[in-house]
């Protein structure tokens, strides 16, 4: 989704239309036992995040002279944008001839994300998905919460009674994680609650319900990609030393902006115990720097000029 958000910010900056396509009959009716390769036509380049677990996600770009096109493919959902409407129309016709596609017009609903475009830019949210999540949890009539997690409560694995059936907890946490696509304010809570999915307790379920009641406060909250005269990267990162009272591991987090457009963020408990708060801060910087390095490569493919120097604020 970082690739999608970067593409949206770029398209809004250039005032390009973003077309949405859907492939008919994308799923196989049988078992596939052979290796599958993607053929990239001459003139196109392919960009995939390093160490990505999404093998079916790819970005194809076309650049010839002053003409630029970008195509994002996720399973059977496609986004197409660029500065040449005539070529975009030709590409859609060729795709329909080869694969049989459905032209959905300007982007409006993609992978459960709602897109609303105006003269200032594009707003993305998951309002429909969030309301479905609240309905599934049965808390639509509950009082909203002003904060996702209670800062005075430290969740551990030895407080509360084991849930008789952990299926609902795991399902709700999984859907909560998907909400973080447009809600960075939920990332830390989702990271905390997901580590108890193996054997959740009643205290964990109560904390989960509080997060869902926080979503109920504003289910349509999301991100706004404004149109800017220039695009530049800047980042913020931090670490919380020995935050986890169970493993004593530290939590790192970062958020990266393209101008004022938030395109990448993370809240993650690390796999090791840091010996000092200074070491934890340096490791947070290292994680943020790796993401910036990849983003610079991605923006290069999108023909967005970037500088070697990117400020990181602690």
PDB file of C-alpha atoms in Angstrom:
ATOM      1  CA  UNK A   1       0.000   0.000   0.000  1.00  0.00           C
ATOM      2  CA  UNK A   2       2.995   2.318   0.305  1.00  0.00           C
ATOM      3  CA  UNK A   3       3.355   2.037  -3.472  1.00  0.00           C
ATOM      4  CA  UNK A   4      -0.319   2.918  -3.955  1.00  0.00           C
ATOM      5  CA  UNK A   5      -0.119   5.908  -1.608  1.00  0.00           C
ATOM      6  CA  UNK A   6       3.052   7.175  -3.326  1.00  0.00           C
ATOM      7  CA  UNK A   7       1.366   6.797  -6.712  1.00  0.00           C
ATOM      8  CA  UNK A   8      -1.691   8.717  -5.516  1.00  0.00           C
ATOM      9  CA  UNK A   9       0.441  11.558  -4.151  1.00  0.00           C
ATOM     10  CA  UNK A  10       2.322  11.738  -7.462  1.00  0.00           C
ATOM     11  CA  UNK A  11      -0.863  11.708  -9.540  1.00  0.00           C
ATOM     12  CA  UNK A  12      -2.443  14.443  -7.410  1.00  0.00           C
ATOM     13  CA  UNK A  13       0.719  16.534  -7.718  1.00  0.00           C
ATOM     14  CA  UNK A  14       0.576  16.349 -11.533  1.00  0.00           C
ATOM     15  CA  UNK A  15      -3.251  16.505 -11.628  1.00  0.00           C
ATOM     16  CA  UNK A  16      -3.439  13.160 -13.451  1.00  0.00           C
ATOM     17  CA  UNK A  17      -6.571  11.059 -13.638  1.00  0.00           C
ATOM     18  CA  UNK A  18      -6.361   7.665 -11.913  1.00  0.00           C
ATOM     19  CA  UNK A  19      -8.255   4.942 -13.761  1.00  0.00           C
ATOM     20  CA  UNK A  20      -9.431   1.747 -12.078  1.00  0.00           C
ATOM     21  CA  UNK A  21      -9.650  -1.585 -13.889  1.00  0.00           C
ATOM     22  CA  UNK A  22     -10.744  -5.073 -12.918  1.00  0.00           C
ATOM     23  CA  UNK A  23      -9.722  -8.310 -14.640  1.00  0.00           C
ATOM     24  CA  UNK A  24     -12.495 -10.786 -15.403  1.00  0.00           C
ATOM     25  CA  UNK A  25     -11.895 -14.462 -14.560  1.00  0.00           C
ATOM     26  CA  UNK A  26      -8.697 -13.778 -12.631  1.00  0.00           C
ATOM     27  CA  UNK A  27      -8.826 -16.942 -10.549  1.00  0.00           C
ATOM     28  CA  UNK A  28      -7.764 -20.365 -11.746  1.00  0.00           C
ATOM     29  CA  UNK A  29     -10.177 -23.260 -11.786  1.00  0.00           C
ATOM     30  CA  UNK A  30      -7.641 -25.859 -10.688  1.00  0.00           C
ATOM     31  CA  UNK A  31      -4.196 -26.346  -9.204  1.00  0.00           C
ATOM     32  CA  UNK A  32      -1.196 -24.543 -10.637  1.00  0.00           C
ATOM     33  CA  UNK A  33       1.990 -26.594 -10.345  1.00  0.00           C
ATOM     34  CA  UNK A  34       4.287 -24.735 -12.732  1.00  0.00           C
ATOM     35  CA  UNK A  35       6.421 -21.693 -12.091  1.00  0.00           C
ATOM     36  CA  UNK A  36       4.830 -18.464 -13.333  1.00  0.00           C
ATOM     37  CA  UNK A  37       6.803 -15.563 -14.812  1.00  0.00           C
ATOM     38  CA  UNK A  38       5.654 -12.036 -15.582  1.00  0.00           C
ATOM     39  CA  UNK A  39       6.627 -10.728 -18.993  1.00  0.00           C
ATOM     40  CA  UNK A  40       7.466  -7.017 -18.993  1.00  0.00           C
ATOM     41  CA  UNK A  41       7.145  -5.389 -22.441  1.00  0.00           C
ATOM     42  CA  UNK A  42      10.014  -3.355 -23.755  1.00  0.00           C
ATOM     43  CA  UNK A  43       9.992   0.159 -22.348  1.00  0.00           C
ATOM     44  CA  UNK A  44       8.413  -0.870 -19.031  1.00  0.00           C
ATOM     45  CA  UNK A  45      10.166  -1.250 -15.690  1.00  0.00           C
ATOM     46  CA  UNK A  46       9.009  -3.233 -12.670  1.00  0.00           C
ATOM     47  CA  UNK A  47       9.292  -2.069  -9.057  1.00  0.00           C
ATOM     48  CA  UNK A  48       8.594  -4.359  -6.085  1.00  0.00           C
ATOM     49  CA  UNK A  49       9.373  -3.561  -2.420  1.00  0.00           C
ATOM     50  CA  UNK A  50      12.430  -5.408  -1.058  1.00  0.00           C
ATOM     51  CA  UNK A  51      11.658  -8.482   1.059  1.00  0.00           C
ATOM     52  CA  UNK A  52       7.979  -7.974   0.271  1.00  0.00           C
ATOM     53  CA  UNK A  53       5.542 -10.723   1.277  1.00  0.00           C
ATOM     54  CA  UNK A  54       3.109  -9.564  -1.428  1.00  0.00           C
ATOM     55  CA  UNK A  55       4.420 -11.477  -4.421  1.00  0.00           C
ATOM     56  CA  UNK A  56       1.363 -10.527  -6.485  1.00  0.00           C
ATOM     57  CA  UNK A  57       1.922  -6.782  -6.121  1.00  0.00           C
ATOM     58  CA  UNK A  58       3.818  -4.944  -8.824  1.00  0.00           C
ATOM     59  CA  UNK A  59       4.288  -1.526 -10.358  1.00  0.00           C
ATOM     60  CA  UNK A  60       4.890  -1.197 -14.083  1.00  0.00           C
ATOM     61  CA  UNK A  61       5.994   2.139 -15.536  1.00  0.00           C
ATOM     62  CA  UNK A  62       6.346   3.345 -19.119  1.00  0.00           C
ATOM     63  CA  UNK A  63       8.486   6.303 -20.087  1.00  0.00           C
ATOM     64  CA  UNK A  64       9.208   7.501 -23.609  1.00  0.00           C
ATOM     65  CA  UNK A  65      10.047  11.109 -24.342  1.00  0.00           C
ATOM     66  CA  UNK A  66       7.622  13.233 -22.349  1.00  0.00           C
ATOM     67  CA  UNK A  67       5.075  10.422 -22.015  1.00  0.00           C
ATOM     68  CA  UNK A  68       4.786   8.623 -18.674  1.00  0.00           C
ATOM     69  CA  UNK A  69       2.382   5.896 -17.540  1.00  0.00           C
ATOM     70  CA  UNK A  70       2.205   3.873 -14.325  1.00  0.00           C
ATOM     71  CA  UNK A  71       0.239   0.659 -13.771  1.00  0.00           C
ATOM     72  CA  UNK A  72      -0.259  -0.914 -10.339  1.00  0.00           C
ATOM     73  CA  UNK A  73      -1.382  -4.555 -10.282  1.00  0.00           C
ATOM     74  CA  UNK A  74      -2.772  -6.289  -7.195  1.00  0.00           C
ATOM     75  CA  UNK A  75      -4.185  -9.720  -8.097  1.00  0.00           C
ATOM     76  CA  UNK A  76      -7.091  -8.694 -10.381  1.00  0.00           C
ATOM     77  CA  UNK A  77      -7.321  -5.005  -9.401  1.00  0.00           C
ATOM     78  CA  UNK A  78      -5.422  -2.451 -11.471  1.00  0.00           C
ATOM     79  CA  UNK A  79      -4.732   1.277 -11.234  1.00  0.00           C
ATOM     80  CA  UNK A  80      -3.578   3.172 -14.309  1.00  0.00           C
ATOM     81  CA  UNK A  81      -2.413   6.777 -14.396  1.00  0.00           C
ATOM     82  CA  UNK A  82      -0.146   9.026 -16.440  1.00  0.00           C
ATOM     83  CA  UNK A  83       0.153  12.225 -18.426  1.00  0.00           C
ATOM     84  CA  UNK A  84      -1.180  10.939 -21.763  1.00  0.00           C
ATOM     85  CA  UNK A  85      -4.966  10.272 -21.778  1.00  0.00           C
ATOM     86  CA  UNK A  86      -4.858   8.934 -25.356  1.00  0.00           C
ATOM     87  CA  UNK A  87      -2.210   6.343 -24.480  1.00  0.00           C
ATOM     88  CA  UNK A  88      -4.098   5.390 -21.318  1.00  0.00           C
ATOM     89  CA  UNK A  89      -7.165   4.699 -23.452  1.00  0.00           C
ATOM     90  CA  UNK A  90      -5.074   2.611 -25.855  1.00  0.00           C
ATOM     91  CA  UNK A  91      -3.567   0.602 -22.987  1.00  0.00           C
ATOM     92  CA  UNK A  92      -7.018  -0.120 -21.553  1.00  0.00           C
ATOM     93  CA  UNK A  93      -8.222  -1.310 -24.956  1.00  0.00           C
ATOM     94  CA  UNK A  94      -5.180  -3.556 -25.383  1.00  0.00           C
ATOM     95  CA  UNK A  95      -5.616  -5.003 -21.886  1.00  0.00           C
ATOM     96  CA  UNK A  96      -9.270  -5.717 -22.584  1.00  0.00           C
ATOM     97  CA  UNK A  97      -8.372  -7.473 -25.843  1.00  0.00           C
ATOM     98  CA  UNK A  98      -5.725  -9.616 -24.145  1.00  0.00           C
ATOM     99  CA  UNK A  99      -7.208 -10.340 -20.707  1.00  0.00           C
ATOM    100  CA  UNK A 100     -10.859  -9.184 -20.785  1.00  0.00           C
ATOM    101  CA  UNK A 101     -11.083  -6.359 -18.273  1.00  0.00           C
ATOM    102  CA  UNK A 102     -13.822  -4.248 -16.764  1.00  0.00           C
ATOM    103  CA  UNK A 103     -13.248  -0.483 -17.015  1.00  0.00           C
ATOM    104  CA  UNK A 104     -14.454   1.047 -13.728  1.00  0.00           C
ATOM    105  CA  UNK A 105     -13.597   4.630 -14.676  1.00  0.00           C
ATOM    106  CA  UNK A 106     -11.999   7.071 -12.251  1.00  0.00           C
ATOM    107  CA  UNK A 107     -10.902   5.509  -8.992  1.00  0.00           C
ATOM    108  CA  UNK A 108     -13.613   5.460  -6.330  1.00  0.00           C
ATOM    109  CA  UNK A 109     -13.389   2.163  -4.385  1.00  0.00           C
ATOM    110  CA  UNK A 110     -10.215   0.068  -4.406  1.00  0.00           C
ATOM    111  CA  UNK A 111      -9.380  -2.878  -2.095  1.00  0.00           C
ATOM    112  CA  UNK A 112     -11.947  -1.712   0.461  1.00  0.00           C
ATOM    113  CA  UNK A 113     -10.658   1.871   0.346  1.00  0.00           C
ATOM    114  CA  UNK A 114     -12.950   4.748  -0.598  1.00  0.00           C
ATOM    115  CA  UNK A 115     -11.528   7.570  -2.747  1.00  0.00           C
ATOM    116  CA  UNK A 116     -13.062  11.040  -2.947  1.00  0.00           C
ATOM    117  CA  UNK A 117     -11.455  13.580  -5.275  1.00  0.00           C
ATOM    118  CA  UNK A 118     -11.963  17.345  -5.281  1.00  0.00           C
ATOM    119  CA  UNK A 119     -10.091  20.395  -6.527  1.00  0.00           C
ATOM    120  CA  UNK A 120      -7.613  20.249  -3.627  1.00  0.00           C
ATOM    121  CA  UNK A 121      -6.662  16.569  -3.920  1.00  0.00           C
ATOM    122  CA  UNK A 122      -7.857  13.087  -2.927  1.00  0.00           C
ATOM    123  CA  UNK A 123      -9.209  11.842   0.396  1.00  0.00           C
ATOM    124  CA  UNK A 124      -8.996   8.122   1.159  1.00  0.00           C
ATOM    125  CA  UNK A 125     -10.802   6.320   3.976  1.00  0.00           C
ATOM    126  CA  UNK A 126     -12.273   2.956   4.923  1.00  0.00           C
ATOM    127  CA  UNK A 127     -15.584   4.115   6.334  1.00  0.00           C
ATOM    128  CA  UNK A 128     -17.655   1.245   4.924  1.00  0.00           C
ATOM    129  CA  UNK A 129     -15.083  -1.310   6.042  1.00  0.00           C
ATOM    130  CA  UNK A 130     -14.881   0.256   9.525  1.00  0.00           C
ATOM    131  CA  UNK A 131     -18.668   0.197   9.970  1.00  0.00           C
ATOM    132  CA  UNK A 132     -18.753  -3.452   8.907  1.00  0.00           C
ATOM    133  CA  UNK A 133     -16.055  -4.180  11.494  1.00  0.00           C
ATOM    134  CA  UNK A 134     -18.058  -2.436  14.230  1.00  0.00           C
ATOM    135  CA  UNK A 135     -21.177  -4.349  13.200  1.00  0.00           C
ATOM    136  CA  UNK A 136     -19.261  -7.628  13.348  1.00  0.00           C
ATOM    137  CA  UNK A 137     -18.021  -6.788  16.851  1.00  0.00           C
ATOM    138  CA  UNK A 138     -21.534  -5.785  17.930  1.00  0.00           C
ATOM    139  CA  UNK A 139     -20.559  -2.391  19.337  1.00  0.00           C
ATOM    140  CA  UNK A 140     -22.439  -0.004  17.036  1.00  0.00           C
ATOM    141  CA  UNK A 141     -24.607   1.038  20.002  1.00  0.00           C
ATOM    142  CA  UNK A 142     -21.661   1.413  22.403  1.00  0.00           C
ATOM    143  CA  UNK A 143     -20.331   4.775  23.556  1.00  0.00           C
ATOM    144  CA  UNK A 144     -17.317   5.956  21.518  1.00  0.00           C
ATOM    145  CA  UNK A 145     -13.869   6.258  23.096  1.00  0.00           C
ATOM    146  CA  UNK A 146     -11.611   9.298  22.789  1.00  0.00           C
ATOM    147  CA  UNK A 147      -8.399   7.227  22.814  1.00  0.00           C
ATOM    148  CA  UNK A 148      -7.548   3.810  21.316  1.00  0.00           C
ATOM    149  CA  UNK A 149      -5.667   2.377  24.324  1.00  0.00           C
ATOM    150  CA  UNK A 150      -5.627   3.280  28.001  1.00  0.00           C
ATOM    151  CA  UNK A 151      -2.057   4.506  28.713  1.00  0.00           C
ATOM    152  CA  UNK A 152      -2.373   3.523  32.394  1.00  0.00           C
ATOM    153  CA  UNK A 153      -2.961  -0.158  31.566  1.00  0.00           C
ATOM    154  CA  UNK A 154      -0.026  -2.340  30.558  1.00  0.00           C
ATOM    155  CA  UNK A 155      -1.311  -5.405  28.738  1.00  0.00           C
ATOM    156  CA  UNK A 156       0.390  -8.668  29.669  1.00  0.00           C
ATOM    157  CA  UNK A 157      -0.295 -12.345  29.026  1.00  0.00           C
ATOM    158  CA  UNK A 158      -1.055 -13.203  32.683  1.00  0.00           C
ATOM    159  CA  UNK A 159      -3.940 -10.846  33.446  1.00  0.00           C
ATOM    160  CA  UNK A 160      -7.497 -11.995  32.836  1.00  0.00           C
ATOM    161  CA  UNK A 161      -9.154 -15.276  32.022  1.00  0.00           C
ATOM    162  CA  UNK A 162      -8.498 -17.195  28.787  1.00  0.00           C
ATOM    163  CA  UNK A 163     -11.183 -16.746  26.164  1.00  0.00           C
ATOM    164  CA  UNK A 164     -13.213 -19.934  25.570  1.00  0.00           C
ATOM    165  CA  UNK A 165     -12.980 -19.309  21.820  1.00  0.00           C
ATOM    166  CA  UNK A 166     -10.244 -17.095  20.396  1.00  0.00           C
ATOM    167  CA  UNK A 167     -11.691 -17.071  16.869  1.00  0.00           C
ATOM    168  CA  UNK A 168     -13.556 -13.796  17.245  1.00  0.00           C
ATOM    169  CA  UNK A 169     -10.539 -12.046  18.803  1.00  0.00           C
ATOM    170  CA  UNK A 170      -8.250 -13.156  15.985  1.00  0.00           C
ATOM    171  CA  UNK A 171     -10.785 -12.160  13.339  1.00  0.00           C
ATOM    172  CA  UNK A 172     -11.291  -8.686  14.800  1.00  0.00           C
ATOM    173  CA  UNK A 173      -7.562  -8.090  15.231  1.00  0.00           C
ATOM    174  CA  UNK A 174      -6.923  -9.158  11.646  1.00  0.00           C
ATOM    175  CA  UNK A 175      -9.547  -6.720  10.387  1.00  0.00           C
ATOM    176  CA  UNK A 176      -8.156  -4.019  12.660  1.00  0.00           C
ATOM    177  CA  UNK A 177      -4.731  -4.451  11.076  1.00  0.00           C
ATOM    178  CA  UNK A 178      -6.281  -3.882   7.649  1.00  0.00           C
ATOM    179  CA  UNK A 179      -7.782  -0.625   8.947  1.00  0.00           C
ATOM    180  CA  UNK A 180      -4.248   0.708   9.446  1.00  0.00           C
ATOM    181  CA  UNK A 181      -3.984   1.146   5.663  1.00  0.00           C
ATOM    182  CA  UNK A 182      -5.639   4.551   6.062  1.00  0.00           C
ATOM    183  CA  UNK A 183      -5.451   4.952   9.856  1.00  0.00           C
ATOM    184  CA  UNK A 184      -1.860   5.347  11.118  1.00  0.00           C
ATOM    185  CA  UNK A 185      -3.295   6.253  14.536  1.00  0.00           C
ATOM    186  CA  UNK A 186      -4.321   2.591  14.915  1.00  0.00           C
ATOM    187  CA  UNK A 187      -0.917   1.089  14.083  1.00  0.00           C
ATOM    188  CA  UNK A 188       0.453   0.977  17.626  1.00  0.00           C
ATOM    189  CA  UNK A 189      -2.756  -0.480  19.082  1.00  0.00           C
ATOM    190  CA  UNK A 190      -2.937  -3.114  16.339  1.00  0.00           C
ATOM    191  CA  UNK A 191       0.706  -4.064  16.965  1.00  0.00           C
ATOM    192  CA  UNK A 192       0.077  -4.456  20.705  1.00  0.00           C
ATOM    193  CA  UNK A 193      -3.115  -6.496  20.382  1.00  0.00           C
ATOM    194  CA  UNK A 194      -1.839  -8.785  17.616  1.00  0.00           C
ATOM    195  CA  UNK A 195       0.897 -10.249  19.833  1.00  0.00           C
ATOM    196  CA  UNK A 196      -1.775 -11.861  22.054  1.00  0.00           C
ATOM    197  CA  UNK A 197      -3.620 -13.614  19.219  1.00  0.00           C
ATOM    198  CA  UNK A 198      -2.256 -17.045  20.115  1.00  0.00           C
ATOM    199  CA  UNK A 199      -3.896 -17.160  23.557  1.00  0.00           C
ATOM    200  CA  UNK A 200      -5.966 -14.006  24.171  1.00  0.00           C
ATOM    201  CA  UNK A 201      -7.413 -13.196  27.595  1.00  0.00           C
ATOM    202  CA  UNK A 202     -10.486 -11.245  28.660  1.00  0.00           C
ATOM    203  CA  UNK A 203      -8.285  -8.186  29.337  1.00  0.00           C
ATOM    204  CA  UNK A 204      -7.053  -8.243  25.755  1.00  0.00           C
ATOM    205  CA  UNK A 205     -10.597  -8.461  24.406  1.00  0.00           C
ATOM    206  CA  UNK A 206     -11.641  -5.492  26.545  1.00  0.00           C
ATOM    207  CA  UNK A 207      -8.716  -3.472  25.185  1.00  0.00           C
ATOM    208  CA  UNK A 208      -9.683  -4.492  21.647  1.00  0.00           C
ATOM    209  CA  UNK A 209     -13.251  -3.314  22.188  1.00  0.00           C
ATOM    210  CA  UNK A 210     -11.913   0.035  23.399  1.00  0.00           C
ATOM    211  CA  UNK A 211      -9.951   0.439  20.153  1.00  0.00           C
ATOM    212  CA  UNK A 212     -13.086  -0.375  18.165  1.00  0.00           C
ATOM    213  CA  UNK A 213     -15.059   2.177  20.156  1.00  0.00           C
ATOM    214  CA  UNK A 214     -12.338   4.679  19.238  1.00  0.00           C
ATOM    215  CA  UNK A 215     -12.956   3.870  15.563  1.00  0.00           C
ATOM    216  CA  UNK A 216     -16.678   4.467  16.170  1.00  0.00           C
ATOM    217  CA  UNK A 217     -15.800   8.051  17.165  1.00  0.00           C
ATOM    218  CA  UNK A 218     -14.903   8.803  13.524  1.00  0.00           C
ATOM    219  CA  UNK A 219     -15.256   5.787  11.199  1.00  0.00           C
ATOM    220  CA  UNK A 220     -14.638   7.929   8.099  1.00  0.00           C
ATOM    221  CA  UNK A 221     -11.283   9.288   9.233  1.00  0.00           C
ATOM    222  CA  UNK A 222      -8.509   8.781   6.698  1.00  0.00           C
ATOM    223  CA  UNK A 223      -5.771  10.530   4.726  1.00  0.00           C
ATOM    224  CA  UNK A 224      -5.890  13.621   2.544  1.00  0.00           C
ATOM    225  CA  UNK A 225      -3.459  13.920  -0.364  1.00  0.00           C
ATOM    226  CA  UNK A 226      -3.204  17.605  -1.226  1.00  0.00           C
ATOM    227  CA  UNK A 227      -1.889  19.041  -4.464  1.00  0.00           C
ATOM    228  CA  UNK A 228       1.561  20.634  -4.006  1.00  0.00           C
ATOM    229  CA  UNK A 229       3.912  22.638  -6.197  1.00  0.00           C
ATOM    230  CA  UNK A 230       6.802  20.324  -5.309  1.00  0.00           C
ATOM    231  CA  UNK A 231       7.357  16.909  -3.739  1.00  0.00           C
ATOM    232  CA  UNK A 232       9.996  16.269  -1.089  1.00  0.00           C
ATOM    233  CA  UNK A 233      10.563  13.562   1.512  1.00  0.00           C
ATOM    234  CA  UNK A 234      10.799  14.094   5.247  1.00  0.00           C
ATOM    235  CA  UNK A 235      10.535  11.589   8.081  1.00  0.00           C
ATOM    236  CA  UNK A 236       9.928  11.253  11.805  1.00  0.00           C
ATOM    237  CA  UNK A 237      11.036   8.290  13.906  1.00  0.00           C
ATOM    238  CA  UNK A 238      11.154   7.267  17.557  1.00  0.00           C
ATOM    239  CA  UNK A 239      11.637   4.248  19.797  1.00  0.00           C
ATOM    240  CA  UNK A 240      10.189   3.170  23.144  1.00  0.00           C
ATOM    241  CA  UNK A 241      12.896   1.382  25.107  1.00  0.00           C
ATOM    242  CA  UNK A 242      11.858  -1.778  27.015  1.00  0.00           C
ATOM    243  CA  UNK A 243       8.202  -0.942  26.340  1.00  0.00           C
ATOM    244  CA  UNK A 244       7.114  -4.573  26.329  1.00  0.00           C
ATOM    245  CA  UNK A 245       6.960  -5.759  29.932  1.00  0.00           C
ATOM    246  CA  UNK A 246       6.891  -9.392  28.788  1.00  0.00           C
ATOM    247  CA  UNK A 247       9.929  -9.634  26.516  1.00  0.00           C
ATOM    248  CA  UNK A 248      11.579  -6.254  27.386  1.00  0.00           C
ATOM    249  CA  UNK A 249      11.918  -5.610  23.684  1.00  0.00           C
ATOM    250  CA  UNK A 250      11.625  -2.086  22.355  1.00  0.00           C
ATOM    251  CA  UNK A 251       9.062  -0.697  19.927  1.00  0.00           C
ATOM    252  CA  UNK A 252      10.158   1.441  17.000  1.00  0.00           C
ATOM    253  CA  UNK A 253       8.025   3.619  14.818  1.00  0.00           C
ATOM    254  CA  UNK A 254       8.356   6.006  11.933  1.00  0.00           C
ATOM    255  CA  UNK A 255       6.248   8.029   9.527  1.00  0.00           C
ATOM    256  CA  UNK A 256       7.412   9.395   6.188  1.00  0.00           C
ATOM    257  CA  UNK A 257       5.821  12.272   4.294  1.00  0.00           C
ATOM    258  CA  UNK A 258       5.937  13.226   0.647  1.00  0.00           C
ATOM    259  CA  UNK A 259       5.408  16.970   1.131  1.00  0.00           C
ATOM    260  CA  UNK A 260       2.386  16.900   3.471  1.00  0.00           C
ATOM    261  CA  UNK A 261       1.148  13.509   2.197  1.00  0.00           C
ATOM    262  CA  UNK A 262       1.722  10.690   4.671  1.00  0.00           C
ATOM    263  CA  UNK A 263       2.716   7.707   2.538  1.00  0.00           C
ATOM    264  CA  UNK A 264       4.557   5.287   4.872  1.00  0.00           C
ATOM    265  CA  UNK A 265       4.500   4.453   8.579  1.00  0.00           C
ATOM    266  CA  UNK A 266       5.247   1.584  10.926  1.00  0.00           C
ATOM    267  CA  UNK A 267       4.925   0.572  14.567  1.00  0.00           C
ATOM    268  CA  UNK A 268       6.872  -2.602  15.269  1.00  0.00           C
ATOM    269  CA  UNK A 269       8.176  -4.536  18.250  1.00  0.00           C
ATOM    270  CA  UNK A 270      11.735  -5.559  17.479  1.00  0.00           C
ATOM    271  CA  UNK A 271      13.149  -9.077  17.672  1.00  0.00           C
ATOM    272  CA  UNK A 272      15.953  -8.202  20.086  1.00  0.00           C
ATOM    273  CA  UNK A 273      16.470  -6.524  23.442  1.00  0.00           C
ATOM    274  CA  UNK A 274      18.330  -3.235  23.235  1.00  0.00           C
ATOM    275  CA  UNK A 275      21.017  -2.583  25.833  1.00  0.00           C
ATOM    276  CA  UNK A 276      20.310   1.141  26.038  1.00  0.00           C
ATOM    277  CA  UNK A 277      17.854   3.769  24.880  1.00  0.00           C
ATOM    278  CA  UNK A 278      20.570   5.164  22.606  1.00  0.00           C
ATOM    279  CA  UNK A 279      20.906   1.828  20.809  1.00  0.00           C
ATOM    280  CA  UNK A 280      17.129   1.658  20.421  1.00  0.00           C
ATOM    281  CA  UNK A 281      17.085   5.137  18.861  1.00  0.00           C
ATOM    282  CA  UNK A 282      19.829   4.223  16.393  1.00  0.00           C
ATOM    283  CA  UNK A 283      17.984   1.077  15.359  1.00  0.00           C
ATOM    284  CA  UNK A 284      14.828   3.117  14.805  1.00  0.00           C
ATOM    285  CA  UNK A 285      16.871   5.461  12.614  1.00  0.00           C
ATOM    286  CA  UNK A 286      18.234   2.481  10.687  1.00  0.00           C
ATOM    287  CA  UNK A 287      14.732   1.117   9.992  1.00  0.00           C
ATOM    288  CA  UNK A 288      13.537   4.547   8.873  1.00  0.00           C
ATOM    289  CA  UNK A 289      16.594   5.024   6.643  1.00  0.00           C
ATOM    290  CA  UNK A 290      16.019   1.669   4.918  1.00  0.00           C
ATOM    291  CA  UNK A 291      12.437   2.667   4.125  1.00  0.00           C
ATOM    292  CA  UNK A 292      13.551   6.063   2.812  1.00  0.00           C
ATOM    293  CA  UNK A 293      16.160   4.409   0.582  1.00  0.00           C
ATOM    294  CA  UNK A 294      13.522   2.172  -0.979  1.00  0.00           C
ATOM    295  CA  UNK A 295      11.088   5.102  -1.330  1.00  0.00           C
ATOM    296  CA  UNK A 296      13.712   7.093  -3.206  1.00  0.00           C
ATOM    297  CA  UNK A 297      14.042   4.203  -5.650  1.00  0.00           C
ATOM    298  CA  UNK A 298      10.253   3.988  -5.995  1.00  0.00           C
ATOM    299  CA  UNK A 299       9.920   7.736  -6.585  1.00  0.00           C
ATOM    300  CA  UNK A 300      12.692   7.530  -9.175  1.00  0.00           C
ATOM    301  CA  UNK A 301      10.557   4.997 -11.069  1.00  0.00           C
ATOM    302  CA  UNK A 302       7.630   7.419 -10.796  1.00  0.00           C
ATOM    303  CA  UNK A 303       9.839  10.212 -12.176  1.00  0.00           C
ATOM    304  CA  UNK A 304       9.610  12.234  -8.977  1.00  0.00           C
ATOM    305  CA  UNK A 305      12.920  14.045  -8.400  1.00  0.00           C
ATOM    306  CA  UNK A 306      14.339  13.505  -4.907  1.00  0.00           C
ATOM    307  CA  UNK A 307      17.430  14.707  -3.097  1.00  0.00           C
ATOM    308  CA  UNK A 308      20.019  12.515  -1.429  1.00  0.00           C
ATOM    309  CA  UNK A 309      19.492  14.445   1.776  1.00  0.00           C
ATOM    310  CA  UNK A 310      16.219  13.585   3.556  1.00  0.00           C
ATOM    311  CA  UNK A 311      15.630  15.122   7.010  1.00  0.00           C
ATOM    312  CA  UNK A 312      14.695  12.704   9.797  1.00  0.00           C
ATOM    313  CA  UNK A 313      13.245  14.265  12.941  1.00  0.00           C
ATOM    314  CA  UNK A 314      13.498  12.460  16.296  1.00  0.00           C
TER     315      UNK A 314
END
